Amino acid sequence: MTPLPPRAGARAAPPTVQPARPLRPSTAAATLHQPPLVRQLIALGLAEPGSDEPGAVARQPAAAHTASVGPSLAERVAPWLAWTDAIALAGALDAAPPASGTPAQARTALQQALAAREALQRSFTDAFEADQPEGLAAHDLPPDATPGRRYRAHQQAMERRIAPLRAQVRRALVLRSAALGRIAVLDQLLEQALAARERQLLSALPAWLDRRLQREPAPIAQIMQPLLHAELAHRLQPVDGMLAALQGSATSEPLQ
């Protein structure tokens, strides 16, 4: 059946990538519970089933991973943390939480954070669909820039925009309650501790994208747009988690 064309003025849904080759049943099962970014990398042949890191390039058969139980979250994160990070996190758990604000301040901060999150999503969706990195003029990248170079420009835009949003959501947590303020402190410490490792892993994606397109030519948008959307979702996970905590708290304990 031929799909109906979208209505005039309607916003197109973010694209979804189709695997370059059909996944075997064992591979499909292994990717079912993977984060969106890792699923996209597996579909492109850039990561192996059973991995949850963007930097885990395929090297071994899937069967070697699907049969074993993966490590816990704490075990996976521990190698990324220095002993000074562990001390800081422990200190934050023992310290008094930041002072919270008034109900009116908390309500306003939540509304502003939700609006900023929605605006950021719209902005990057438009940028990805046009392949025009957010915040850059059309002439800022040369016409012959490789897909990987253009992808890196999108990554830099995400880094610039998401960090202030994450800080804004932390401020909303602090204003809401002492318990949520403690989460804000922990998130700030984790952001500082994990930033270098995350940047190292994600910085490999542009070169992998170029190699993938050289090895198996395909429409650039078909490969790059879903990968960008998946990376955006990955980078926004801390923001969305804190917003969910804020909304859950507001529902269980309505602001006056």
C-alpha positions as protocol buffer text, in pm:
chain_id: "A"
residue {
  index: 1
  type: MET
  ca { x: 0 y: 0 z: 0 }
}
residue {
  index: 2
  type: THR
  ca { x: 137 y: 342 z: -93 }
}
residue {
  index: 3
  type: PRO
  ca { x: 165 y: 567 z: 217 }
}
residue {
  index: 4
  type: LEU
  ca { x: -36 y: 887 z: 216 }
}
residue {
  index: 5
  type: PRO
  ca { x: 166 y: 1208 z: 179 }
}
residue {
  index: 6
  type: PRO
  ca { x: 193 y: 1424 z: 493 }
}
residue {
  index: 7
  type: ARG
  ca { x: -52 y: 1710 z: 536 }
}
residue {
  index: 8
  type: ALA
  ca { x: 71 y: 2051 z: 438 }
}
residue {
  index: 9
  type: GLY
  ca { x: 250 y: 2218 z: 728 }
}
residue {
  index: 10
  type: ALA
  ca { x: 269 y: 1898 z: 929 }
}
residue {
  index: 11
  type: ARG
  ca { x: 602 y: 1823 z: 1099 }
}
residue {
  index: 12
  type: ALA
  ca { x: 762 y: 1504 z: 981 }
}
residue {
  index: 13
  type: ALA
  ca { x: 843 y: 1245 z: 1248 }
}
residue {
  index: 14
  type: PRO
  ca { x: 1215 y: 1184 z: 1316 }
}
residue {
  index: 15
  type: PRO
  ca { x: 1342 y: 926 z: 1066 }
}
residue {
  index: 16
  type: THR
  ca { x: 1421 y: 572 z: 1166 }
}
residue {
  index: 17
  type: VAL
  ca { x: 1713 y: 389 z: 1016 }
}
residue {
  index: 18
  type: GLN
  ca { x: 1666 y: 56 z: 847 }
}
residue {
  index: 19
  type: PRO
  ca { x: 1937 y: -204 z: 911 }
}
residue {
  index: 20
  type: ALA
  ca { x: 2184 y: -239 z: 626 }
}
residue {
  index: 21
  type: ARG
  ca { x: 2118 y: -611 z: 639 }
}
residue {
  index: 22
  type: PRO
  ca { x: 1850 y: -821 z: 817 }
}
residue {
  index: 23
  type: LEU
  ca { x: 1934 y: -899 z: 1176 }
}
residue {
  index: 24
  type: ARG
  ca { x: 1948 y: -1261 z: 1283 }
}
residue {
  index: 25
  type: PRO
  ca { x: 1694 y: -1354 z: 1556 }
}
residue {
  index: 26
  type: SER
  ca { x: 1971 y: -1381 z: 1816 }
}
residue {
  index: 27
  type: THR
  ca { x: 2103 y: -1038 z: 1718 }
}
residue {
  index: 28
  type: ALA
  ca { x: 1757 y: -880 z: 1725 }
}
residue {
  index: 29
  type: ALA
  ca { x: 1697 y: -1021 z: 2075 }
}
residue {
  index: 30
  type: ALA
  ca { x: 2029 y: -883 z: 2195 }
}
residue {
  index: 31
  type: THR
  ca { x: 1944 y: -531 z: 2076 }
}
residue {
  index: 32
  type: LEU
  ca { x: 1589 y: -523 z: 2214 }
}
residue {
  index: 33
  type: HIS
  ca { x: 1682 y: -356 z: 2542 }
}
residue {
  index: 34
  type: GLN
  ca { x: 1976 y: -151 z: 2416 }
}
residue {
  index: 35
  type: PRO
  ca { x: 1973 y: 233 z: 2430 }
}
residue {
  index: 36
  type: PRO
  ca { x: 1860 y: 398 z: 2102 }
}
residue {
  index: 37
  type: LEU
  ca { x: 2211 y: 517 z: 2013 }
}
residue {
  index: 38
  type: VAL
  ca { x: 2360 y: 169 z: 2055 }
}
residue {
  index: 39
  type: ARG
  ca { x: 2075 y: 14 z: 1852 }
}
residue {
  index: 40
  type: GLN
  ca { x: 2153 y: 253 z: 1567 }
}
residue {
  index: 41
  type: LEU
  ca { x: 2523 y: 170 z: 1582 }
}
residue {
  index: 42
  type: ILE
  ca { x: 2448 y: -203 z: 1578 }
}
residue {
  index: 43
  type: ALA
  ca { x: 2220 y: -154 z: 1276 }
}
residue {
  index: 44
  type: LEU
  ca { x: 2503 y: 26 z: 1097 }
}
residue {
  index: 45
  type: GLY
  ca { x: 2756 y: -240 z: 1191 }
}
residue {
  index: 46
  type: LEU
  ca { x: 2951 y: 0 z: 1416 }
}
residue {
  index: 47
  type: ALA
  ca { x: 2884 y: -178 z: 1747 }
}
residue {
  index: 48
  type: GLU
  ca { x: 2828 y: -533 z: 1856 }
}
residue {
  index: 49
  type: PRO
  ca { x: 2510 y: -675 z: 2013 }
}
residue {
  index: 50
  type: GLY
  ca { x: 2544 y: -700 z: 2389 }
}
residue {
  index: 51
  type: SER
  ca { x: 2739 y: -375 z: 2413 }
}
residue {
  index: 52
  type: ASP
  ca { x: 2599 y: -62 z: 2575 }
}
residue {
  index: 53
  type: GLU
  ca { x: 2883 y: 174 z: 2485 }
}
residue {
  index: 54
  type: PRO
  ca { x: 2892 y: 389 z: 2171 }
}
residue {
  index: 55
  type: GLY
  ca { x: 3262 y: 308 z: 2149 }
}
residue {
  index: 56
  type: ALA
  ca { x: 3227 y: -69 z: 2134 }
}
residue {
  index: 57
  type: VAL
  ca { x: 3310 y: -144 z: 1770 }
}
residue {
  index: 58
  type: ALA
  ca { x: 3208 y: -485 z: 1640 }
}
residue {
  index: 59
  type: ARG
  ca { x: 3491 y: -733 z: 1667 }
}
residue {
  index: 60
  type: GLN
  ca { x: 3338 y: -1061 z: 1784 }
}
residue {
  index: 61
  type: PRO
  ca { x: 3036 y: -1273 z: 1687 }
}
residue {
  index: 62
  type: ALA
  ca { x: 2709 y: -1183 z: 1854 }
}
residue {
  index: 63
  type: ALA
  ca { x: 2678 y: -1527 z: 2014 }
}
residue {
  index: 64
  type: ALA
  ca { x: 2976 y: -1453 z: 2236 }
}
residue {
  index: 65
  type: HIS
  ca { x: 2775 y: -1178 z: 2405 }
}
residue {
  index: 66
  type: THR
  ca { x: 2414 y: -1289 z: 2400 }
}
residue {
  index: 67
  type: ALA
  ca { x: 2485 y: -1594 z: 2613 }
}
residue {
  index: 68
  type: SER
  ca { x: 2638 y: -1400 z: 2904 }
}
residue {
  index: 69
  type: VAL
  ca { x: 2482 y: -1169 z: 3162 }
}
residue {
  index: 70
  type: GLY
  ca { x: 2622 y: -818 z: 3143 }
}
residue {
  index: 71
  type: PRO
  ca { x: 2771 y: -631 z: 3438 }
}
residue {
  index: 72
  type: SER
  ca { x: 2560 y: -409 z: 3659 }
}
residue {
  index: 73
  type: LEU
  ca { x: 2532 y: -36 z: 3603 }
}
residue {
  index: 74
  type: ALA
  ca { x: 2768 y: 37 z: 3893 }
}
residue {
  index: 75
  type: GLU
  ca { x: 3026 y: -206 z: 3753 }
}
residue {
  index: 76
  type: ARG
  ca { x: 3008 y: -44 z: 3409 }
}
residue {
  index: 77
  type: VAL
  ca { x: 3041 y: 311 z: 3541 }
}
residue {
  index: 78
  type: ALA
  ca { x: 3313 y: 241 z: 3800 }
}
residue {
  index: 79
  type: PRO
  ca { x: 3605 y: 231 z: 3549 }
}
residue {
  index: 80
  type: TRP
  ca { x: 3507 y: 578 z: 3429 }
}
residue {
  index: 81
  type: LEU
  ca { x: 3542 y: 732 z: 3777 }
}
residue {
  index: 82
  type: ALA
  ca { x: 3863 y: 839 z: 3946 }
}
residue {
  index: 83
  type: TRP
  ca { x: 3904 y: 789 z: 4318 }
}
residue {
  index: 84
  type: THR
  ca { x: 3861 y: 1164 z: 4363 }
}
residue {
  index: 85
  type: ASP
  ca { x: 3520 y: 1139 z: 4190 }
}
residue {
  index: 86
  type: ALA
  ca { x: 3415 y: 865 z: 4431 }
}
residue {
  index: 87
  type: ILE
  ca { x: 3514 y: 1081 z: 4728 }
}
residue {
  index: 88
  type: ALA
  ca { x: 3319 y: 1377 z: 4590 }
}
residue {
  index: 89
  type: LEU
  ca { x: 3008 y: 1163 z: 4533 }
}
residue {
  index: 90
  type: ALA
  ca { x: 3027 y: 1016 z: 4882 }
}
residue {
  index: 91
  type: GLY
  ca { x: 3067 y: 1364 z: 5027 }
}
residue {
  index: 92
  type: ALA
  ca { x: 2762 y: 1487 z: 4840 }
}
residue {
  index: 93
  type: LEU
  ca { x: 2553 y: 1206 z: 4984 }
}
residue {
  index: 94
  type: ASP
  ca { x: 2661 y: 1296 z: 5338 }
}
residue {
  index: 95
  type: ALA
  ca { x: 2635 y: 1674 z: 5302 }
}
residue {
  index: 96
  type: ALA
  ca { x: 2325 y: 1880 z: 5373 }
}
residue {
  index: 97
  type: PRO
  ca { x: 2118 y: 1937 z: 5057 }
}
residue {
  index: 98
  type: PRO
  ca { x: 2084 y: 2285 z: 4906 }
}
residue {
  index: 99
  type: ALA
  ca { x: 1807 y: 2507 z: 5038 }
}
residue {
  index: 100
  type: SER
  ca { x: 1485 y: 2476 z: 4838 }
}
residue {
  index: 101
  type: GLY
  ca { x: 1275 y: 2764 z: 4708 }
}
residue {
  index: 102
  type: THR
  ca { x: 914 y: 2870 z: 4741 }
}
residue {
  index: 103
  type: PRO
  ca { x: 632 y: 2676 z: 4570 }
}
residue {
  index: 104
  type: ALA
  ca { x: 588 y: 2961 z: 4320 }
}
residue {
  index: 105
  type: GLN
  ca { x: 957 y: 2956 z: 4233 }
}
residue {
  index: 106
  type: ALA
  ca { x: 952 y: 2579 z: 4192 }
}
residue {
  index: 107
  type: ARG
  ca { x: 643 y: 2588 z: 3970 }
}
residue {
  index: 108
  type: THR
  ca { x: 789 y: 2858 z: 3745 }
}
residue {
  index: 109
  type: ALA
  ca { x: 1124 y: 2679 z: 3720 }
}
residue {
  index: 110
  type: LEU
  ca { x: 955 y: 2354 z: 3616 }
}
residue {
  index: 111
  type: GLN
  ca { x: 746 y: 2525 z: 3348 }
}
residue {
  index: 112
  type: GLN
  ca { x: 1049 y: 2708 z: 3210 }
}
residue {
  index: 113
  type: ALA
  ca { x: 1259 y: 2391 z: 3205 }
}
residue {
  index: 114
  type: LEU
  ca { x: 990 y: 2196 z: 3018 }
}
residue {
  index: 115
  type: ALA
  ca { x: 951 y: 2477 z: 2765 }
}
residue {
  index: 116
  type: ALA
  ca { x: 1329 y: 2493 z: 2713 }
}
residue {
  index: 117
  type: ARG
  ca { x: 1345 y: 2117 z: 2662 }
}
residue {
  index: 118
  type: GLU
  ca { x: 1070 y: 2129 z: 2400 }
}
residue {
  index: 119
  type: ALA
  ca { x: 1228 y: 2424 z: 2219 }
}
residue {
  index: 120
  type: LEU
  ca { x: 1565 y: 2249 z: 2208 }
}
residue {
  index: 121
  type: GLN
  ca { x: 1408 y: 1936 z: 2058 }
}
residue {
  index: 122
  type: ARG
  ca { x: 1233 y: 2138 z: 1786 }
}
residue {
  index: 123
  type: SER
  ca { x: 1549 y: 2330 z: 1705 }
}
residue {
  index: 124
  type: PHE
  ca { x: 1763 y: 2020 z: 1662 }
}
residue {
  index: 125
  type: THR
  ca { x: 1495 y: 1832 z: 1468 }
}
residue {
  index: 126
  type: ASP
  ca { x: 1490 y: 2116 z: 1216 }
}
residue {
  index: 127
  type: ALA
  ca { x: 1871 y: 2128 z: 1206 }
}
residue {
  index: 128
  type: PHE
  ca { x: 1902 y: 1754 z: 1148 }
}
residue {
  index: 129
  type: GLU
  ca { x: 1641 y: 1748 z: 873 }
}
residue {
  index: 130
  type: ALA
  ca { x: 1810 y: 2038 z: 692 }
}
residue {
  index: 131
  type: ASP
  ca { x: 2161 y: 1907 z: 771 }
}
residue {
  index: 132
  type: GLN
  ca { x: 2241 y: 2257 z: 888 }
}
residue {
  index: 133
  type: PRO
  ca { x: 2418 y: 2242 z: 1228 }
}
residue {
  index: 134
  type: GLU
  ca { x: 2225 y: 2447 z: 1481 }
}
residue {
  index: 135
  type: GLY
  ca { x: 2386 y: 2785 z: 1543 }
}
residue {
  index: 136
  type: LEU
  ca { x: 2599 y: 2782 z: 1227 }
}
residue {
  index: 137
  type: ALA
  ca { x: 2546 y: 2985 z: 911 }
}
residue {
  index: 138
  type: ALA
  ca { x: 2524 y: 2804 z: 579 }
}
residue {
  index: 139
  type: HIS
  ca { x: 2873 y: 2923 z: 480 }
}
residue {
  index: 140
  type: ASP
  ca { x: 3043 y: 2814 z: 804 }
}
residue {
  index: 141
  type: LEU
  ca { x: 3108 y: 2468 z: 660 }
}
residue {
  index: 142
  type: PRO
  ca { x: 3268 y: 2423 z: 316 }
}
residue {
  index: 143
  type: PRO
  ca { x: 3046 y: 2269 z: 46 }
}
residue {
  index: 144
  type: ASP
  ca { x: 3278 y: 1969 z: 23 }
}
residue {
  index: 145
  type: ALA
  ca { x: 3273 y: 1895 z: 397 }
}
residue {
  index: 146
  type: THR
  ca { x: 3253 y: 1520 z: 456 }
}
residue {
  index: 147
  type: PRO
  ca { x: 2946 y: 1374 z: 629 }
}
residue {
  index: 148
  type: GLY
  ca { x: 3168 y: 1307 z: 929 }
}
residue {
  index: 149
  type: ARG
  ca { x: 3272 y: 1670 z: 950 }
}
residue {
  index: 150
  type: ARG
  ca { x: 2911 y: 1783 z: 927 }
}
residue {
  index: 151
  type: TYR
  ca { x: 2818 y: 1528 z: 1193 }
}
residue {
  index: 152
  type: ARG
  ca { x: 3087 y: 1668 z: 1422 }
}
residue {
  index: 153
  type: ALA
  ca { x: 2943 y: 2018 z: 1377 }
}
residue {
  index: 154
  type: HIS
  ca { x: 2603 y: 1885 z: 1490 }
}
residue {
  index: 155
  type: GLN
  ca { x: 2772 y: 1725 z: 1791 }
}
residue {
  index: 156
  type: GLN
  ca { x: 2935 y: 2055 z: 1887 }
}
residue {
  index: 157
  type: ALA
  ca { x: 2597 y: 2227 z: 1865 }
}
residue {
  index: 158
  type: MET
  ca { x: 2447 y: 1965 z: 2096 }
}
residue {
  index: 159
  type: GLU
  ca { x: 2728 y: 2017 z: 2346 }
}
residue {
  index: 160
  type: ARG
  ca { x: 2673 y: 2394 z: 2344 }
}
residue {
  index: 161
  type: ARG
  ca { x: 2295 y: 2377 z: 2391 }
}
residue {
  index: 162
  type: ILE
  ca { x: 2243 y: 2084 z: 2625 }
}
residue {
  index: 163
  type: ALA
  ca { x: 2487 y: 2183 z: 2902 }
}
residue {
  index: 164
  type: PRO
  ca { x: 2295 y: 2505 z: 2990 }
}
residue {
  index: 165
  type: LEU
  ca { x: 1963 y: 2317 z: 2975 }
}
residue {
  index: 166
  type: ARG
  ca { x: 2097 y: 2052 z: 3212 }
}
residue {
  index: 167
  type: ALA
  ca { x: 2208 y: 2323 z: 3457 }
}
residue {
  index: 168
  type: GLN
  ca { x: 1865 y: 2487 z: 3430 }
}
residue {
  index: 169
  type: VAL
  ca { x: 1691 y: 2163 z: 3518 }
}
residue {
  index: 170
  type: ARG
  ca { x: 1924 y: 2116 z: 3815 }
}
residue {
  index: 171
  type: ARG
  ca { x: 1824 y: 2458 z: 3944 }
}
residue {
  index: 172
  type: ALA
  ca { x: 1458 y: 2356 z: 3915 }
}
residue {
  index: 173
  type: LEU
  ca { x: 1532 y: 2044 z: 4121 }
}
residue {
  index: 174
  type: VAL
  ca { x: 1695 y: 2250 z: 4393 }
}
residue {
  index: 175
  type: LEU
  ca { x: 1396 y: 2484 z: 4411 }
}
residue {
  index: 176
  type: ARG
  ca { x: 1148 y: 2196 z: 4434 }
}
residue {
  index: 177
  type: SER
  ca { x: 1271 y: 2012 z: 4746 }
}
residue {
  index: 178
  type: ALA
  ca { x: 1575 y: 1914 z: 4950 }
}
residue {
  index: 179
  type: ALA
  ca { x: 1559 y: 1554 z: 4825 }
}
residue {
  index: 180
  type: LEU
  ca { x: 1555 y: 1661 z: 4461 }
}
residue {
  index: 181
  type: GLY
  ca { x: 1826 y: 1915 z: 4535 }
}
residue {
  index: 182
  type: ARG
  ca { x: 2051 y: 1629 z: 4639 }
}
residue {
  index: 183
  type: ILE
  ca { x: 1989 y: 1468 z: 4299 }
}
residue {
  index: 184
  type: ALA
  ca { x: 2095 y: 1794 z: 4134 }
}
residue {
  index: 185
  type: VAL
  ca { x: 2423 y: 1793 z: 4325 }
}
residue {
  index: 186
  type: LEU
  ca { x: 2491 y: 1431 z: 4226 }
}
residue {
  index: 187
  type: ASP
  ca { x: 2410 y: 1503 z: 3861 }
}
residue {
  index: 188
  type: GLN
  ca { x: 2654 y: 1794 z: 3853 }
}
residue {
  index: 189
  type: LEU
  ca { x: 2930 y: 1576 z: 3997 }
}
residue {
  index: 190
  type: LEU
  ca { x: 2856 y: 1292 z: 3756 }
}
residue {
  index: 191
  type: GLU
  ca { x: 2850 y: 1531 z: 3460 }
}
residue {
  index: 192
  type: GLN
  ca { x: 3197 y: 1653 z: 3552 }
}
residue {
  index: 193
  type: ALA
  ca { x: 3331 y: 1303 z: 3617 }
}
residue {
  index: 194
  type: LEU
  ca { x: 3194 y: 1138 z: 3302 }
}
residue {
  index: 195
  type: ALA
  ca { x: 3222 y: 1421 z: 3050 }
}
residue {
  index: 196
  type: ALA
  ca { x: 3571 y: 1340 z: 2924 }
}
residue {
  index: 197
  type: ARG
  ca { x: 3496 y: 970 z: 2873 }
}
residue {
  index: 198
  type: GLU
  ca { x: 3166 y: 1038 z: 2698 }
}
residue {
  index: 199
  type: ARG
  ca { x: 3328 y: 1298 z: 2473 }
}
residue {
  index: 200
  type: GLN
  ca { x: 3602 y: 1051 z: 2381 }
}
residue {
  index: 201
  type: LEU
  ca { x: 3353 y: 782 z: 2280 }
}
residue {
  index: 202
  type: LEU
  ca { x: 3117 y: 1008 z: 2088 }
}
residue {
  index: 203
  type: SER
  ca { x: 3403 y: 1181 z: 1906 }
}
residue {
  index: 204
  type: ALA
  ca { x: 3469 y: 854 z: 1723 }
}
residue {
  index: 205
  type: LEU
  ca { x: 3130 y: 861 z: 1549 }
}
residue {
  index: 206
  type: PRO
  ca { x: 3215 y: 1109 z: 1268 }
}
residue {
  index: 207
  type: ALA
  ca { x: 3508 y: 901 z: 1142 }
}
residue {
  index: 208
  type: TRP
  ca { x: 3302 y: 583 z: 1168 }
}
residue {
  index: 209
  type: LEU
  ca { x: 3025 y: 750 z: 969 }
}
residue {
  index: 210
  type: ASP
  ca { x: 3266 y: 839 z: 688 }
}
residue {
  index: 211
  type: ARG
  ca { x: 3408 y: 487 z: 681 }
}
residue {
  index: 212
  type: ARG
  ca { x: 3060 y: 335 z: 678 }
}
residue {
  index: 213
  type: LEU
  ca { x: 2953 y: 547 z: 381 }
}
residue {
  index: 214
  type: GLN
  ca { x: 3275 y: 472 z: 194 }
}
residue {
  index: 215
  type: ARG
  ca { x: 3232 y: 100 z: 251 }
}
residue {
  index: 216
  type: GLU
  ca { x: 2859 y: 86 z: 173 }
}
residue {
  index: 217
  type: PRO
  ca { x: 2742 y: 396 z: -15 }
}
residue {
  index: 218
  type: ALA
  ca { x: 2392 y: 503 z: 84 }
}
residue {
  index: 219
  type: PRO
  ca { x: 2186 y: 824 z: 99 }
}
residue {
  index: 220
  type: ILE
  ca { x: 2361 y: 1033 z: 364 }
}
residue {
  index: 221
  type: ALA
  ca { x: 2039 y: 1147 z: 531 }
}
residue {
  index: 222
  type: GLN
  ca { x: 1921 y: 785 z: 566 }
}
residue {
  index: 223
  type: ILE
  ca { x: 2227 y: 707 z: 777 }
}
residue {
  index: 224
  type: MET
  ca { x: 2309 y: 1036 z: 947 }
}
residue {
  index: 225
  type: GLN
  ca { x: 1969 y: 1165 z: 1058 }
}
residue {
  index: 226
  type: PRO
  ca { x: 1867 y: 862 z: 1265 }
}
residue {
  index: 227
  type: LEU
  ca { x: 2213 y: 854 z: 1421 }
}
residue {
  index: 228
  type: LEU
  ca { x: 2188 y: 1222 z: 1515 }
}
residue {
  index: 229
  type: HIS
  ca { x: 1843 y: 1174 z: 1667 }
}
residue {
  index: 230
  type: ALA
  ca { x: 1970 y: 877 z: 1867 }
}
residue {
  index: 231
  type: GLU
  ca { x: 2272 y: 1071 z: 1993 }
}
residue {
  index: 232
  type: LEU
  ca { x: 2050 y: 1363 z: 2090 }
}
residue {
  index: 233
  type: ALA
  ca { x: 1828 y: 1127 z: 2289 }
}
residue {
  index: 234
  type: HIS
  ca { x: 2139 y: 982 z: 2453 }
}
residue {
  index: 235
  type: ARG
  ca { x: 2273 y: 1324 z: 2551 }
}
residue {
  index: 236
  type: LEU
  ca { x: 1932 y: 1429 z: 2687 }
}
residue {
  index: 237
  type: GLN
  ca { x: 1888 y: 1125 z: 2913 }
}
residue {
  index: 238
  type: PRO
  ca { x: 2008 y: 1306 z: 3230 }
}
residue {
  index: 239
  type: VAL
  ca { x: 1783 y: 1604 z: 3149 }
}
residue {
  index: 240
  type: ASP
  ca { x: 1480 y: 1384 z: 3085 }
}
residue {
  index: 241
  type: GLY
  ca { x: 1544 y: 1179 z: 3399 }
}
residue {
  index: 242
  type: MET
  ca { x: 1556 y: 1490 z: 3616 }
}
residue {
  index: 243
  type: LEU
  ca { x: 1245 y: 1634 z: 3449 }
}
residue {
  index: 244
  type: ALA
  ca { x: 1063 y: 1307 z: 3514 }
}
residue {
  index: 245
  type: ALA
  ca { x: 1160 y: 1330 z: 3881 }
}
residue {
  index: 246
  type: LEU
  ca { x: 1034 y: 1688 z: 3893 }
}
residue {
  index: 247
  type: GLN
  ca { x: 704 y: 1603 z: 3729 }
}
residue {
  index: 248
  type: GLY
  ca { x: 657 y: 1297 z: 3948 }
}
residue {
  index: 249
  type: SER
  ca { x: 718 y: 1504 z: 4258 }
}
residue {
  index: 250
  type: ALA
  ca { x: 477 y: 1773 z: 4142 }
}
residue {
  index: 251
  type: THR
  ca { x: 210 y: 1507 z: 4083 }
}
residue {
  index: 252
  type: SER
  ca { x: 253 y: 1333 z: 4417 }
}
residue {
  index: 253
  type: GLU
  ca { x: 296 y: 1657 z: 4611 }
}
residue {
  index: 254
  type: PRO
  ca { x: 117 y: 1934 z: 4414 }
}
residue {
  index: 255
  type: LEU
  ca { x: 277 y: 2275 z: 4433 }
}
residue {
  index: 256
  type: GLN
  ca { x: 60 y: 2528 z: 4615 }
}
